[in-house]
mmCIF file of C-alpha atoms in Angstrom:
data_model
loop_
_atom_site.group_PDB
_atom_site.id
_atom_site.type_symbol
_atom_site.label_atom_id
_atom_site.label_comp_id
_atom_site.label_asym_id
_atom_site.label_seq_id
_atom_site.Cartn_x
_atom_site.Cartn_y
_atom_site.Cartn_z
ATOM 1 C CA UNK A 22 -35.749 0.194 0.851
ATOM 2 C CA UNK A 23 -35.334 -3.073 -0.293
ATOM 3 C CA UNK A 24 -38.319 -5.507 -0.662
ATOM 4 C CA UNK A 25 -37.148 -8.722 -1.196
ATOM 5 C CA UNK A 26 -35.663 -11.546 0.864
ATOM 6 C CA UNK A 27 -32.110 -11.525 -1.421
ATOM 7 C CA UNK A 28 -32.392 -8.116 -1.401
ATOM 8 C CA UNK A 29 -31.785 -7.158 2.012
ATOM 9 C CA UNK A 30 -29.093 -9.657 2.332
ATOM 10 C CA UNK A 31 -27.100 -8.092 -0.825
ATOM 11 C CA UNK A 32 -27.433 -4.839 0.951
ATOM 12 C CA UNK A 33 -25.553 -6.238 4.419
ATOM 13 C CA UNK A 34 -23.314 -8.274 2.296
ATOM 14 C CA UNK A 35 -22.656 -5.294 0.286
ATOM 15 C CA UNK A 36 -22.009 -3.059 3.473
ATOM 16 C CA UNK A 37 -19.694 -5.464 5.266
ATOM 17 C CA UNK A 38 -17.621 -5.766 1.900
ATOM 18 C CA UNK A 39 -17.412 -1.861 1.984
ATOM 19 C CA UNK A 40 -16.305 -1.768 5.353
ATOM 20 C CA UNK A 41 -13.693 -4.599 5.134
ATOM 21 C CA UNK A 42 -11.862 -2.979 1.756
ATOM 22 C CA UNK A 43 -12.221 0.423 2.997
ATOM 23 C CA UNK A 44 -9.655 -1.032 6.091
ATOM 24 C CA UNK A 45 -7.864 -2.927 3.259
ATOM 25 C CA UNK A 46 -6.846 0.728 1.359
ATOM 26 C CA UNK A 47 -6.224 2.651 4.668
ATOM 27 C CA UNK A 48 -4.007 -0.114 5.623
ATOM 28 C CA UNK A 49 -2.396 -0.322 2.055
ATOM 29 C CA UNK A 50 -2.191 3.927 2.693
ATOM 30 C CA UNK A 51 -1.008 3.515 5.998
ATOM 31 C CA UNK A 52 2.156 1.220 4.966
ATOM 32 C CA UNK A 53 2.818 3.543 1.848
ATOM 33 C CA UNK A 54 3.468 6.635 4.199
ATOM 34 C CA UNK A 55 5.394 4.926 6.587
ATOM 35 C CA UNK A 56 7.684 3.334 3.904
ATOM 36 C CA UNK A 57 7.835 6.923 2.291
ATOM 37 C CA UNK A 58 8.758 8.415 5.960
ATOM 38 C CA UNK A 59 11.563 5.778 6.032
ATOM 39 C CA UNK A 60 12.428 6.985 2.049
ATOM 40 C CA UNK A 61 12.887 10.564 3.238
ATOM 41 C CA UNK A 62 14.852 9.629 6.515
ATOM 42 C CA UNK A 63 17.381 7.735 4.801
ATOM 43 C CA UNK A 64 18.081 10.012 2.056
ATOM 44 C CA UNK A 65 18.637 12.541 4.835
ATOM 45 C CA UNK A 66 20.776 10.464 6.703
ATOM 46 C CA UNK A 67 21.777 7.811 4.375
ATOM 47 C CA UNK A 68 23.081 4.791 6.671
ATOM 48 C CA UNK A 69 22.912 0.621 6.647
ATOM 49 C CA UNK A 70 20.321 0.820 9.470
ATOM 50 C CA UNK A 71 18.015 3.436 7.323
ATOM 51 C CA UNK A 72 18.598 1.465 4.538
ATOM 52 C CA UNK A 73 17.559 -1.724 6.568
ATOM 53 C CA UNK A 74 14.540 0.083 7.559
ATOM 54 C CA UNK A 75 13.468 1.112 4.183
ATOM 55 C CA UNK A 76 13.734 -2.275 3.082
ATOM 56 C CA UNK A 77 11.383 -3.753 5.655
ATOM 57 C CA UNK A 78 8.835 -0.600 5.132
ATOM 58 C CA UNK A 79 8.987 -1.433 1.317
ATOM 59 C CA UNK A 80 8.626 -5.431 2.192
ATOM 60 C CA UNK A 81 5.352 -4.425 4.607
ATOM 61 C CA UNK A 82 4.152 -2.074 1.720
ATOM 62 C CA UNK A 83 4.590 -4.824 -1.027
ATOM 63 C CA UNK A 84 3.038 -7.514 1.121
ATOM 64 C CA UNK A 85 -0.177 -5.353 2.082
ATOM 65 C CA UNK A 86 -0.955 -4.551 -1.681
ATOM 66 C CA UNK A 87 0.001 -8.063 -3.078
ATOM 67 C CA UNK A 88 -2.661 -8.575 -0.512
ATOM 68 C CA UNK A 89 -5.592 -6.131 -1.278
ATOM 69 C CA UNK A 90 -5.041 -7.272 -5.182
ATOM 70 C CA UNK A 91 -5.497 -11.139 -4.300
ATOM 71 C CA UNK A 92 -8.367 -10.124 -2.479
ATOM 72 C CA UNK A 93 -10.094 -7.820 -5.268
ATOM 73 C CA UNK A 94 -9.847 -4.510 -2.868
ATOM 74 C CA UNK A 95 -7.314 -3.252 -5.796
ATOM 75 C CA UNK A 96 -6.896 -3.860 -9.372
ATOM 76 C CA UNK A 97 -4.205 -5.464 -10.345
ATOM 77 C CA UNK A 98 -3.096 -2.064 -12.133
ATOM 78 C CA UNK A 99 -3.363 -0.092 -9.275
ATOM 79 C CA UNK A 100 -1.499 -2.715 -7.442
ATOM 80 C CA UNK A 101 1.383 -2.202 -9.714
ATOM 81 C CA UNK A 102 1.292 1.263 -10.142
ATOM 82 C CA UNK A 103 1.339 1.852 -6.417
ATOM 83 C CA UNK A 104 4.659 -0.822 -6.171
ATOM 84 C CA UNK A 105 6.236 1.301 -8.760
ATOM 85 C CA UNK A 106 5.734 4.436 -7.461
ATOM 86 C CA UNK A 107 7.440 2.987 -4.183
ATOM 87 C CA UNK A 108 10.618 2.283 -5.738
ATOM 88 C CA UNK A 109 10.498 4.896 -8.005
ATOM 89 C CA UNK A 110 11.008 7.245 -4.859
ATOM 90 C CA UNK A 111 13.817 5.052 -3.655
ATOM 91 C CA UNK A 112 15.818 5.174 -6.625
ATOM 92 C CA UNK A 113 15.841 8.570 -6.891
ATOM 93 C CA UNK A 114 17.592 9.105 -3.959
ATOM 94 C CA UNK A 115 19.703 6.525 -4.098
ATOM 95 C CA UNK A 116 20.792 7.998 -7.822
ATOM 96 C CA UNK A 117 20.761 11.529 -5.948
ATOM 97 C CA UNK A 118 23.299 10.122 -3.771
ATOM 98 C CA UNK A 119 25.254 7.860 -6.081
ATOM 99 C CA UNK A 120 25.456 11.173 -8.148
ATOM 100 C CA UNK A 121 26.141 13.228 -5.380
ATOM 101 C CA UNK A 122 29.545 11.703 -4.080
#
């Protein structure tokens, strides 16, 4: 346990930073799976409104980890890597489809 004065207010400081990045990545999670949900609709079903709906997903997605990065939750890497991995699934149905007709 913690002796000091400073000490004991690193260890709440520390706690309520835990808690407050651990809602930033379930959030960040949270939009990912919805936007992929949205991915996998519209390449069942590919029409304007699915496509409409992807967009906003990806837009929500984007915003939340632009977010979690400005705030330190993420590294900018991860950031990125996540982004890419979002429209990475996107194009490949959309080539899928382009291909496919």
């Amino acid at each position: 346990m913690a002796n000091t004065k400073s000490a004991i207010k690193r260890i709440k400081i520390a706690e309520r930073n835990r808690l407050r990045n651990k809602a930033y990545k379930s959030a960040v999670k949270t939009l990912m799976k919805k936007y992929l949900t949205a991915v996998d609709t519209y390449a069942a079903d590919p029409t304007p409104e699915a496509k409409q709906e992807v967009l906003s997903r990806m837009a929500a997605a984007y915003s939340k980890i632009d977010k979690a990065v400005k705030r330190g939750v993420l590294h900018p890497n991860n950031g990125a890597r996540k982004k890419s991995r979002l429209v990475k699934r996107l194009k490949q149905h959309e080539q899928a489809e382009a291909t496919g007709n």
